[in-house]
């Protein structure tokens, strides 16, 4: 009996992913059928994106796993009709793209690039930046993306402190965890990078209290999730000058409405959710690998802890 794989994502993604998934499953020597429509009780795996509109999994009685195309699973993790394993996307292409974006903006802040790019006023001000080894960077969230970014920054000799819910050990990175660890991690952070998952426990991780912890003049970089930041608290911290600047790639409402104060704020850089994205070529390899593992009776990779939401 063939393995039936349902592709449930935006229609325009099908022509991109279909040949990649077909090639990967052929190479794995699987007897399979891949399509955008099946009778629900005939589906073994769902390749999934929340934009597909599939919300009720209860008719999928033969389903073995849902394999997400997204790194973030907050839109599906709480779905009570989904009772089979859920795997999030951990894609090397996405990881490398995120690392490049984070490192680029950390270096931009570290080197003071904005001053020389946006202000050409004829005033000669040869103020050299400190070395990276003299700059404190904090990465909140040490999952696959956070660990990769923290490791890359440490390789550039930044003094990197990472924070996570539970204890981690990453070479070259000072790893802290728990409530006390969060406050300690932020207390000397000149640049803060947010790469936490979006869960009830992480909502407003940066709020009026925690935004007051970094030294005056700190910078915020958020390519993680919009709800990680209390927007009103950040705007107040920017207006007071305690936070010097914020670069924000993700927001509670996307696209960010034209009237949102972030657009007009002199000390905010808005980027339109471009820090990184799933790369179809490498993502298809991850999906195929998990289908093969499922058929061989091996544990799925990158499983979501439904209680934690990531």
PDB file of C-alpha atoms in Angstrom:
ATOM      1  CA  UNK A   1       0.000   0.000   0.000  1.00  0.00           C
ATOM      2  CA  UNK A   2       1.477   3.392  -0.953  1.00  0.00           C
ATOM      3  CA  UNK A   3       2.224   6.058   1.607  1.00  0.00           C
ATOM      4  CA  UNK A   4      -0.158   8.961   1.010  1.00  0.00           C
ATOM      5  CA  UNK A   5       1.327  12.401   1.620  1.00  0.00           C
ATOM      6  CA  UNK A   6      -1.039  15.378   1.632  1.00  0.00           C
ATOM      7  CA  UNK A   7       0.493  18.763   0.817  1.00  0.00           C
ATOM      8  CA  UNK A   8      -1.558  21.334   2.702  1.00  0.00           C
ATOM      9  CA  UNK A   9      -0.113  24.810   2.231  1.00  0.00           C
ATOM     10  CA  UNK A  10      -0.682  27.827  -0.009  1.00  0.00           C
ATOM     11  CA  UNK A  11      -1.525  26.767  -3.588  1.00  0.00           C
ATOM     12  CA  UNK A  12       1.402  28.714  -5.038  1.00  0.00           C
ATOM     13  CA  UNK A  13       3.812  26.619  -2.960  1.00  0.00           C
ATOM     14  CA  UNK A  14       2.731  23.352  -4.583  1.00  0.00           C
ATOM     15  CA  UNK A  15       4.615  23.816  -7.896  1.00  0.00           C
ATOM     16  CA  UNK A  16       7.744  24.624  -5.888  1.00  0.00           C
ATOM     17  CA  UNK A  17       7.597  21.773  -3.388  1.00  0.00           C
ATOM     18  CA  UNK A  18       6.046  19.021  -5.513  1.00  0.00           C
ATOM     19  CA  UNK A  19       9.151  18.212  -7.592  1.00  0.00           C
ATOM     20  CA  UNK A  20      11.452  18.533  -4.566  1.00  0.00           C
ATOM     21  CA  UNK A  21       9.376  16.224  -2.385  1.00  0.00           C
ATOM     22  CA  UNK A  22       8.843  13.798  -5.253  1.00  0.00           C
ATOM     23  CA  UNK A  23      12.574  13.585  -5.889  1.00  0.00           C
ATOM     24  CA  UNK A  24      13.375  13.073  -2.212  1.00  0.00           C
ATOM     25  CA  UNK A  25      10.787  10.330  -1.716  1.00  0.00           C
ATOM     26  CA  UNK A  26      11.826   8.578  -4.929  1.00  0.00           C
ATOM     27  CA  UNK A  27      15.432   8.601  -3.780  1.00  0.00           C
ATOM     28  CA  UNK A  28      14.292   7.038  -0.503  1.00  0.00           C
ATOM     29  CA  UNK A  29      12.753   4.215  -2.543  1.00  0.00           C
ATOM     30  CA  UNK A  30       9.303   4.733  -1.027  1.00  0.00           C
ATOM     31  CA  UNK A  31       6.048   3.662  -2.628  1.00  0.00           C
ATOM     32  CA  UNK A  32       4.134   6.906  -2.225  1.00  0.00           C
ATOM     33  CA  UNK A  33       1.474   9.208  -3.571  1.00  0.00           C
ATOM     34  CA  UNK A  34       1.856  12.969  -3.132  1.00  0.00           C
ATOM     35  CA  UNK A  35      -1.109  15.253  -3.763  1.00  0.00           C
ATOM     36  CA  UNK A  36      -3.029  18.308  -2.576  1.00  0.00           C
ATOM     37  CA  UNK A  37      -6.229  16.289  -2.128  1.00  0.00           C
ATOM     38  CA  UNK A  38      -6.995  12.894  -0.611  1.00  0.00           C
ATOM     39  CA  UNK A  39      -9.903  11.401   1.215  1.00  0.00           C
ATOM     40  CA  UNK A  40      -9.010  12.302   4.818  1.00  0.00           C
ATOM     41  CA  UNK A  41      -9.072   8.690   6.023  1.00  0.00           C
ATOM     42  CA  UNK A  42      -6.434   7.784   3.417  1.00  0.00           C
ATOM     43  CA  UNK A  43      -3.761  10.277   4.500  1.00  0.00           C
ATOM     44  CA  UNK A  44      -0.582   9.064   6.232  1.00  0.00           C
ATOM     45  CA  UNK A  45       1.312  12.370   6.499  1.00  0.00           C
ATOM     46  CA  UNK A  46       0.371  16.019   6.159  1.00  0.00           C
ATOM     47  CA  UNK A  47       2.983  18.499   4.972  1.00  0.00           C
ATOM     48  CA  UNK A  48       1.476  21.535   6.611  1.00  0.00           C
ATOM     49  CA  UNK A  49       1.383  25.300   6.766  1.00  0.00           C
ATOM     50  CA  UNK A  50      -1.308  27.133   8.778  1.00  0.00           C
ATOM     51  CA  UNK A  51      -2.136  29.226   5.711  1.00  0.00           C
ATOM     52  CA  UNK A  52      -3.695  26.130   4.129  1.00  0.00           C
ATOM     53  CA  UNK A  53      -6.903  26.441   6.119  1.00  0.00           C
ATOM     54  CA  UNK A  54      -6.805  22.846   7.398  1.00  0.00           C
ATOM     55  CA  UNK A  55      -7.946  23.087  11.009  1.00  0.00           C
ATOM     56  CA  UNK A  56      -9.895  19.919  11.764  1.00  0.00           C
ATOM     57  CA  UNK A  57      -7.712  16.802  11.820  1.00  0.00           C
ATOM     58  CA  UNK A  58     -10.306  14.501  13.365  1.00  0.00           C
ATOM     59  CA  UNK A  59     -11.300  12.887   9.992  1.00  0.00           C
ATOM     60  CA  UNK A  60      -7.670  11.919   9.356  1.00  0.00           C
ATOM     61  CA  UNK A  61      -7.909   8.576  11.085  1.00  0.00           C
ATOM     62  CA  UNK A  62      -4.863   7.018   9.375  1.00  0.00           C
ATOM     63  CA  UNK A  63      -2.606  10.004  10.028  1.00  0.00           C
ATOM     64  CA  UNK A  64       0.868   9.262  11.406  1.00  0.00           C
ATOM     65  CA  UNK A  65       2.312  12.790  11.707  1.00  0.00           C
ATOM     66  CA  UNK A  66       1.920  16.424  10.714  1.00  0.00           C
ATOM     67  CA  UNK A  67       5.142  17.886   9.337  1.00  0.00           C
ATOM     68  CA  UNK A  68       5.168  21.663   9.512  1.00  0.00           C
ATOM     69  CA  UNK A  69       6.823  23.855   6.905  1.00  0.00           C
ATOM     70  CA  UNK A  70       7.134  26.600   9.515  1.00  0.00           C
ATOM     71  CA  UNK A  71       9.615  26.901  12.363  1.00  0.00           C
ATOM     72  CA  UNK A  72       6.910  28.497  14.501  1.00  0.00           C
ATOM     73  CA  UNK A  73       4.054  26.173  15.457  1.00  0.00           C
ATOM     74  CA  UNK A  74       2.004  28.423  17.726  1.00  0.00           C
ATOM     75  CA  UNK A  75      -0.880  28.418  15.233  1.00  0.00           C
ATOM     76  CA  UNK A  76      -1.255  24.635  15.365  1.00  0.00           C
ATOM     77  CA  UNK A  77       0.297  23.375  18.612  1.00  0.00           C
ATOM     78  CA  UNK A  78      -2.894  24.008  20.579  1.00  0.00           C
ATOM     79  CA  UNK A  79      -5.210  22.342  18.050  1.00  0.00           C
ATOM     80  CA  UNK A  80      -7.166  19.776  20.078  1.00  0.00           C
ATOM     81  CA  UNK A  81      -8.124  17.780  16.969  1.00  0.00           C
ATOM     82  CA  UNK A  82      -4.462  17.029  16.311  1.00  0.00           C
ATOM     83  CA  UNK A  83      -3.539  13.947  18.334  1.00  0.00           C
ATOM     84  CA  UNK A  84      -0.608  12.613  16.301  1.00  0.00           C
ATOM     85  CA  UNK A  85       3.031  13.777  16.450  1.00  0.00           C
ATOM     86  CA  UNK A  86       3.713  17.297  15.208  1.00  0.00           C
ATOM     87  CA  UNK A  87       7.173  18.159  13.877  1.00  0.00           C
ATOM     88  CA  UNK A  88       8.320  21.736  13.398  1.00  0.00           C
ATOM     89  CA  UNK A  89      10.640  22.839  10.632  1.00  0.00           C
ATOM     90  CA  UNK A  90      14.301  22.929  11.567  1.00  0.00           C
ATOM     91  CA  UNK A  91      15.859  23.765   8.237  1.00  0.00           C
ATOM     92  CA  UNK A  92      19.533  24.490   7.671  1.00  0.00           C
ATOM     93  CA  UNK A  93      18.651  27.078   5.043  1.00  0.00           C
ATOM     94  CA  UNK A  94      16.349  28.903   7.440  1.00  0.00           C
ATOM     95  CA  UNK A  95      18.953  28.634  10.202  1.00  0.00           C
ATOM     96  CA  UNK A  96      21.752  30.068   8.078  1.00  0.00           C
ATOM     97  CA  UNK A  97      19.525  32.870   6.813  1.00  0.00           C
ATOM     98  CA  UNK A  98      18.516  33.844  10.343  1.00  0.00           C
ATOM     99  CA  UNK A  99      22.105  33.746  11.539  1.00  0.00           C
ATOM    100  CA  UNK A 100      23.210  36.015   8.698  1.00  0.00           C
ATOM    101  CA  UNK A 101      20.429  38.527   9.441  1.00  0.00           C
ATOM    102  CA  UNK A 102      21.140  38.583  13.175  1.00  0.00           C
ATOM    103  CA  UNK A 103      24.899  38.901  12.745  1.00  0.00           C
ATOM    104  CA  UNK A 104      24.408  41.660  10.179  1.00  0.00           C
ATOM    105  CA  UNK A 105      22.269  43.783  12.481  1.00  0.00           C
ATOM    106  CA  UNK A 106      24.433  43.141  15.537  1.00  0.00           C
ATOM    107  CA  UNK A 107      27.463  44.312  13.532  1.00  0.00           C
ATOM    108  CA  UNK A 108      25.474  47.297  12.280  1.00  0.00           C
ATOM    109  CA  UNK A 109      24.827  48.383  15.864  1.00  0.00           C
ATOM    110  CA  UNK A 110      28.281  47.416  17.103  1.00  0.00           C
ATOM    111  CA  UNK A 111      30.084  49.396  14.408  1.00  0.00           C
ATOM    112  CA  UNK A 112      27.695  52.351  14.509  1.00  0.00           C
ATOM    113  CA  UNK A 113      26.993  52.024  10.805  1.00  0.00           C
ATOM    114  CA  UNK A 114      23.770  54.050  10.815  1.00  0.00           C
ATOM    115  CA  UNK A 115      25.609  57.178  11.847  1.00  0.00           C
ATOM    116  CA  UNK A 116      27.824  57.159   8.782  1.00  0.00           C
ATOM    117  CA  UNK A 117      25.252  55.825   6.345  1.00  0.00           C
ATOM    118  CA  UNK A 118      22.438  58.226   7.180  1.00  0.00           C
ATOM    119  CA  UNK A 119      24.380  61.304   8.343  1.00  0.00           C
ATOM    120  CA  UNK A 120      26.791  62.832   5.824  1.00  0.00           C
ATOM    121  CA  UNK A 121      27.028  66.332   7.288  1.00  0.00           C
ATOM    122  CA  UNK A 122      30.644  67.188   6.542  1.00  0.00           C
ATOM    123  CA  UNK A 123      31.698  66.821  10.190  1.00  0.00           C
ATOM    124  CA  UNK A 124      34.801  64.675  10.671  1.00  0.00           C
ATOM    125  CA  UNK A 125      34.171  62.482  13.752  1.00  0.00           C
ATOM    126  CA  UNK A 126      36.694  59.629  13.865  1.00  0.00           C
ATOM    127  CA  UNK A 127      35.169  57.685  16.769  1.00  0.00           C
ATOM    128  CA  UNK A 128      36.288  54.069  16.472  1.00  0.00           C
ATOM    129  CA  UNK A 129      33.997  51.387  17.918  1.00  0.00           C
ATOM    130  CA  UNK A 130      35.191  48.997  20.623  1.00  0.00           C
ATOM    131  CA  UNK A 131      36.322  45.521  19.683  1.00  0.00           C
ATOM    132  CA  UNK A 132      33.707  42.796  19.618  1.00  0.00           C
ATOM    133  CA  UNK A 133      35.336  41.272  22.692  1.00  0.00           C
ATOM    134  CA  UNK A 134      34.308  44.412  24.569  1.00  0.00           C
ATOM    135  CA  UNK A 135      30.652  44.281  23.501  1.00  0.00           C
ATOM    136  CA  UNK A 136      27.997  42.394  25.491  1.00  0.00           C
ATOM    137  CA  UNK A 137      25.314  40.697  23.392  1.00  0.00           C
ATOM    138  CA  UNK A 138      22.390  38.773  24.871  1.00  0.00           C
ATOM    139  CA  UNK A 139      20.460  36.166  22.884  1.00  0.00           C
ATOM    140  CA  UNK A 140      17.087  35.288  24.421  1.00  0.00           C
ATOM    141  CA  UNK A 141      16.116  31.827  23.237  1.00  0.00           C
ATOM    142  CA  UNK A 142      18.625  29.045  22.627  1.00  0.00           C
ATOM    143  CA  UNK A 143      16.679  26.720  20.371  1.00  0.00           C
ATOM    144  CA  UNK A 144      18.120  25.769  16.990  1.00  0.00           C
ATOM    145  CA  UNK A 145      17.995  29.342  15.642  1.00  0.00           C
ATOM    146  CA  UNK A 146      19.145  31.013  18.850  1.00  0.00           C
ATOM    147  CA  UNK A 147      22.016  28.612  19.367  1.00  0.00           C
ATOM    148  CA  UNK A 148      23.214  29.110  15.790  1.00  0.00           C
ATOM    149  CA  UNK A 149      23.097  32.900  16.124  1.00  0.00           C
ATOM    150  CA  UNK A 150      24.784  32.892  19.535  1.00  0.00           C
ATOM    151  CA  UNK A 151      27.537  30.573  18.282  1.00  0.00           C
ATOM    152  CA  UNK A 152      28.190  32.750  15.236  1.00  0.00           C
ATOM    153  CA  UNK A 153      28.412  35.895  17.373  1.00  0.00           C
ATOM    154  CA  UNK A 154      30.761  34.177  19.815  1.00  0.00           C
ATOM    155  CA  UNK A 155      32.959  33.150  16.866  1.00  0.00           C
ATOM    156  CA  UNK A 156      33.306  36.881  16.089  1.00  0.00           C
ATOM    157  CA  UNK A 157      34.537  37.369  19.682  1.00  0.00           C
ATOM    158  CA  UNK A 158      31.434  39.085  21.044  1.00  0.00           C
ATOM    159  CA  UNK A 159      30.797  38.491  24.730  1.00  0.00           C
ATOM    160  CA  UNK A 160      27.638  36.460  24.293  1.00  0.00           C
ATOM    161  CA  UNK A 161      25.189  35.565  27.031  1.00  0.00           C
ATOM    162  CA  UNK A 162      22.339  33.276  26.106  1.00  0.00           C
ATOM    163  CA  UNK A 163      19.146  32.654  28.025  1.00  0.00           C
ATOM    164  CA  UNK A 164      16.676  29.785  27.804  1.00  0.00           C
ATOM    165  CA  UNK A 165      13.893  28.303  29.877  1.00  0.00           C
ATOM    166  CA  UNK A 166      16.029  25.316  30.844  1.00  0.00           C
ATOM    167  CA  UNK A 167      19.789  24.948  31.225  1.00  0.00           C
ATOM    168  CA  UNK A 168      21.894  24.768  28.060  1.00  0.00           C
ATOM    169  CA  UNK A 169      25.609  24.324  27.424  1.00  0.00           C
ATOM    170  CA  UNK A 170      26.976  26.040  24.311  1.00  0.00           C
ATOM    171  CA  UNK A 171      30.731  26.457  23.819  1.00  0.00           C
ATOM    172  CA  UNK A 172      31.791  30.114  23.893  1.00  0.00           C
ATOM    173  CA  UNK A 173      28.419  31.279  25.231  1.00  0.00           C
ATOM    174  CA  UNK A 174      27.545  32.066  28.846  1.00  0.00           C
ATOM    175  CA  UNK A 175      24.278  30.179  29.248  1.00  0.00           C
ATOM    176  CA  UNK A 176      21.735  31.241  31.862  1.00  0.00           C
ATOM    177  CA  UNK A 177      18.213  30.032  32.553  1.00  0.00           C
ATOM    178  CA  UNK A 178      15.224  30.646  34.770  1.00  0.00           C
ATOM    179  CA  UNK A 179      13.808  33.906  36.115  1.00  0.00           C
ATOM    180  CA  UNK A 180      16.999  34.972  37.886  1.00  0.00           C
ATOM    181  CA  UNK A 181      19.023  34.029  34.845  1.00  0.00           C
ATOM    182  CA  UNK A 182      16.879  36.251  32.613  1.00  0.00           C
ATOM    183  CA  UNK A 183      17.444  39.281  34.790  1.00  0.00           C
ATOM    184  CA  UNK A 184      21.175  38.573  34.935  1.00  0.00           C
ATOM    185  CA  UNK A 185      21.377  38.058  31.174  1.00  0.00           C
ATOM    186  CA  UNK A 186      19.734  41.410  30.481  1.00  0.00           C
ATOM    187  CA  UNK A 187      21.556  43.392  33.155  1.00  0.00           C
ATOM    188  CA  UNK A 188      24.660  44.096  31.066  1.00  0.00           C
ATOM    189  CA  UNK A 189      23.278  43.519  27.564  1.00  0.00           C
ATOM    190  CA  UNK A 190      24.206  46.271  25.124  1.00  0.00           C
ATOM    191  CA  UNK A 191      22.464  44.431  22.282  1.00  0.00           C
ATOM    192  CA  UNK A 192      19.518  42.091  22.903  1.00  0.00           C
ATOM    193  CA  UNK A 193      18.421  39.552  20.265  1.00  0.00           C
ATOM    194  CA  UNK A 194      15.021  37.860  20.671  1.00  0.00           C
ATOM    195  CA  UNK A 195      14.687  34.344  19.289  1.00  0.00           C
ATOM    196  CA  UNK A 196      12.214  32.866  21.750  1.00  0.00           C
ATOM    197  CA  UNK A 197       9.177  30.838  20.652  1.00  0.00           C
ATOM    198  CA  UNK A 198       5.734  32.415  20.878  1.00  0.00           C
ATOM    199  CA  UNK A 199       4.016  30.826  23.878  1.00  0.00           C
ATOM    200  CA  UNK A 200       1.916  32.162  26.759  1.00  0.00           C
ATOM    201  CA  UNK A 201       5.036  32.007  28.919  1.00  0.00           C
ATOM    202  CA  UNK A 202       7.102  34.175  26.544  1.00  0.00           C
ATOM    203  CA  UNK A 203       4.503  36.801  25.656  1.00  0.00           C
ATOM    204  CA  UNK A 204       5.778  40.265  26.626  1.00  0.00           C
ATOM    205  CA  UNK A 205       9.137  38.824  27.652  1.00  0.00           C
ATOM    206  CA  UNK A 206      10.393  42.358  27.060  1.00  0.00           C
ATOM    207  CA  UNK A 207       8.116  44.589  29.113  1.00  0.00           C
ATOM    208  CA  UNK A 208       8.491  47.741  31.201  1.00  0.00           C
ATOM    209  CA  UNK A 209      10.313  45.787  33.914  1.00  0.00           C
ATOM    210  CA  UNK A 210      12.733  43.811  31.752  1.00  0.00           C
ATOM    211  CA  UNK A 211      13.400  46.698  29.349  1.00  0.00           C
ATOM    212  CA  UNK A 212      14.710  48.672  32.322  1.00  0.00           C
ATOM    213  CA  UNK A 213      17.385  46.049  33.046  1.00  0.00           C
ATOM    214  CA  UNK A 214      19.878  46.635  30.186  1.00  0.00           C
ATOM    215  CA  UNK A 215      22.203  49.637  30.511  1.00  0.00           C
ATOM    216  CA  UNK A 216      21.043  52.938  29.057  1.00  0.00           C
ATOM    217  CA  UNK A 217      21.581  53.035  25.313  1.00  0.00           C
ATOM    218  CA  UNK A 218      20.977  49.325  24.679  1.00  0.00           C
ATOM    219  CA  UNK A 219      19.639  48.131  21.339  1.00  0.00           C
ATOM    220  CA  UNK A 220      16.896  45.583  20.675  1.00  0.00           C
ATOM    221  CA  UNK A 221      16.746  43.193  17.699  1.00  0.00           C
ATOM    222  CA  UNK A 222      13.612  41.073  17.256  1.00  0.00           C
ATOM    223  CA  UNK A 223      13.504  38.539  14.405  1.00  0.00           C
ATOM    224  CA  UNK A 224      11.660  36.029  16.612  1.00  0.00           C
ATOM    225  CA  UNK A 225       7.986  36.691  17.266  1.00  0.00           C
ATOM    226  CA  UNK A 226       5.980  39.910  17.583  1.00  0.00           C
ATOM    227  CA  UNK A 227       4.262  39.073  20.902  1.00  0.00           C
ATOM    228  CA  UNK A 228       7.633  38.753  22.646  1.00  0.00           C
ATOM    229  CA  UNK A 229       7.602  42.552  23.090  1.00  0.00           C
ATOM    230  CA  UNK A 230       5.148  44.795  24.918  1.00  0.00           C
ATOM    231  CA  UNK A 231       4.918  47.432  22.182  1.00  0.00           C
ATOM    232  CA  UNK A 232       3.804  50.260  24.476  1.00  0.00           C
ATOM    233  CA  UNK A 233       6.633  49.531  26.896  1.00  0.00           C
ATOM    234  CA  UNK A 234       9.201  49.504  24.102  1.00  0.00           C
ATOM    235  CA  UNK A 235       7.941  52.785  22.678  1.00  0.00           C
ATOM    236  CA  UNK A 236       8.135  54.348  26.148  1.00  0.00           C
ATOM    237  CA  UNK A 237      11.690  53.044  26.622  1.00  0.00           C
ATOM    238  CA  UNK A 238      12.680  54.442  23.232  1.00  0.00           C
ATOM    239  CA  UNK A 239      11.074  57.814  23.967  1.00  0.00           C
ATOM    240  CA  UNK A 240      12.902  58.054  27.286  1.00  0.00           C
ATOM    241  CA  UNK A 241      16.214  57.188  25.636  1.00  0.00           C
ATOM    242  CA  UNK A 242      16.841  54.175  27.861  1.00  0.00           C
ATOM    243  CA  UNK A 243      16.645  51.974  24.753  1.00  0.00           C
ATOM    244  CA  UNK A 244      18.570  53.712  21.980  1.00  0.00           C
ATOM    245  CA  UNK A 245      17.177  51.846  18.993  1.00  0.00           C
ATOM    246  CA  UNK A 246      15.162  48.786  17.990  1.00  0.00           C
ATOM    247  CA  UNK A 247      15.240  46.754  14.797  1.00  0.00           C
ATOM    248  CA  UNK A 248      12.007  44.798  14.475  1.00  0.00           C
ATOM    249  CA  UNK A 249      11.237  42.171  11.847  1.00  0.00           C
ATOM    250  CA  UNK A 250       8.110  40.596  13.376  1.00  0.00           C
ATOM    251  CA  UNK A 251       4.920  42.102  14.771  1.00  0.00           C
ATOM    252  CA  UNK A 252       1.654  41.200  16.459  1.00  0.00           C
ATOM    253  CA  UNK A 253      -0.217  42.237  13.316  1.00  0.00           C
ATOM    254  CA  UNK A 254       1.362  41.647   9.913  1.00  0.00           C
ATOM    255  CA  UNK A 255       1.673  43.454   7.610  1.00  0.00           C
ATOM    256  CA  UNK A 256       2.405  46.182  10.150  1.00  0.00           C
ATOM    257  CA  UNK A 257      -0.393  48.768   9.697  1.00  0.00           C
ATOM    258  CA  UNK A 258       0.795  52.045   8.078  1.00  0.00           C
ATOM    259  CA  UNK A 259      -0.457  54.027  11.059  1.00  0.00           C
ATOM    260  CA  UNK A 260       1.551  52.040  13.609  1.00  0.00           C
ATOM    261  CA  UNK A 261       3.949  54.322  15.536  1.00  0.00           C
ATOM    262  CA  UNK A 262       6.909  52.058  14.792  1.00  0.00           C
ATOM    263  CA  UNK A 263       6.957  53.260  11.176  1.00  0.00           C
ATOM    264  CA  UNK A 264       7.440  56.921  12.084  1.00  0.00           C
ATOM    265  CA  UNK A 265       9.675  56.493  15.114  1.00  0.00           C
ATOM    266  CA  UNK A 266      13.160  57.866  14.552  1.00  0.00           C
ATOM    267  CA  UNK A 267      14.729  55.112  16.660  1.00  0.00           C
ATOM    268  CA  UNK A 268      12.993  52.109  15.132  1.00  0.00           C
ATOM    269  CA  UNK A 269      13.977  50.158  12.031  1.00  0.00           C
ATOM    270  CA  UNK A 270      11.130  48.087  10.581  1.00  0.00           C
ATOM    271  CA  UNK A 271      11.900  45.188   8.267  1.00  0.00           C
ATOM    272  CA  UNK A 272       8.953  43.255   6.725  1.00  0.00           C
ATOM    273  CA  UNK A 273       9.434  39.774   8.207  1.00  0.00           C
ATOM    274  CA  UNK A 274      12.454  39.034   6.044  1.00  0.00           C
ATOM    275  CA  UNK A 275      15.000  37.874   8.633  1.00  0.00           C
ATOM    276  CA  UNK A 276      14.744  34.366   7.280  1.00  0.00           C
ATOM    277  CA  UNK A 277      12.331  31.990   5.650  1.00  0.00           C
ATOM    278  CA  UNK A 278      12.047  28.322   4.938  1.00  0.00           C
ATOM    279  CA  UNK A 279      14.100  27.380   1.881  1.00  0.00           C
ATOM    280  CA  UNK A 280      12.132  24.856  -0.188  1.00  0.00           C
ATOM    281  CA  UNK A 281      15.187  22.845  -1.297  1.00  0.00           C
ATOM    282  CA  UNK A 282      16.456  22.164   2.207  1.00  0.00           C
ATOM    283  CA  UNK A 283      12.993  22.073   3.813  1.00  0.00           C
ATOM    284  CA  UNK A 284      11.890  19.336   1.413  1.00  0.00           C
ATOM    285  CA  UNK A 285      14.883  17.265   2.506  1.00  0.00           C
ATOM    286  CA  UNK A 286      13.828  17.610   6.150  1.00  0.00           C
ATOM    287  CA  UNK A 287      10.243  16.586   5.324  1.00  0.00           C
ATOM    288  CA  UNK A 288      11.352  13.549   3.320  1.00  0.00           C
ATOM    289  CA  UNK A 289      13.739  12.490   6.061  1.00  0.00           C
ATOM    290  CA  UNK A 290      10.934  12.524   8.614  1.00  0.00           C
ATOM    291  CA  UNK A 291       8.571  10.544   6.370  1.00  0.00           C
ATOM    292  CA  UNK A 292      11.261   7.900   5.892  1.00  0.00           C
ATOM    293  CA  UNK A 293      11.845   7.776   9.649  1.00  0.00           C
ATOM    294  CA  UNK A 294       8.136   7.337  10.232  1.00  0.00           C
ATOM    295  CA  UNK A 295       7.949   4.461   7.786  1.00  0.00           C
ATOM    296  CA  UNK A 296      10.983   2.822   9.402  1.00  0.00           C
ATOM    297  CA  UNK A 297       9.476   3.130  12.860  1.00  0.00           C
ATOM    298  CA  UNK A 298      12.110   5.591  14.035  1.00  0.00           C
ATOM    299  CA  UNK A 299      11.344   8.646  16.196  1.00  0.00           C
ATOM    300  CA  UNK A 300      10.458  11.765  14.241  1.00  0.00           C
ATOM    301  CA  UNK A 301      12.935  14.637  14.246  1.00  0.00           C
ATOM    302  CA  UNK A 302      12.102  18.072  15.700  1.00  0.00           C
ATOM    303  CA  UNK A 303       8.990  16.958  17.556  1.00  0.00           C
ATOM    304  CA  UNK A 304       6.944  19.646  19.277  1.00  0.00           C
ATOM    305  CA  UNK A 305       6.265  19.366  22.998  1.00  0.00           C
ATOM    306  CA  UNK A 306       2.563  20.149  22.910  1.00  0.00           C
ATOM    307  CA  UNK A 307       2.569  21.177  26.582  1.00  0.00           C
ATOM    308  CA  UNK A 308       5.283  23.766  26.010  1.00  0.00           C
ATOM    309  CA  UNK A 309       4.069  24.827  22.573  1.00  0.00           C
ATOM    310  CA  UNK A 310       7.418  24.398  20.792  1.00  0.00           C
TER     311      UNK A 310
END
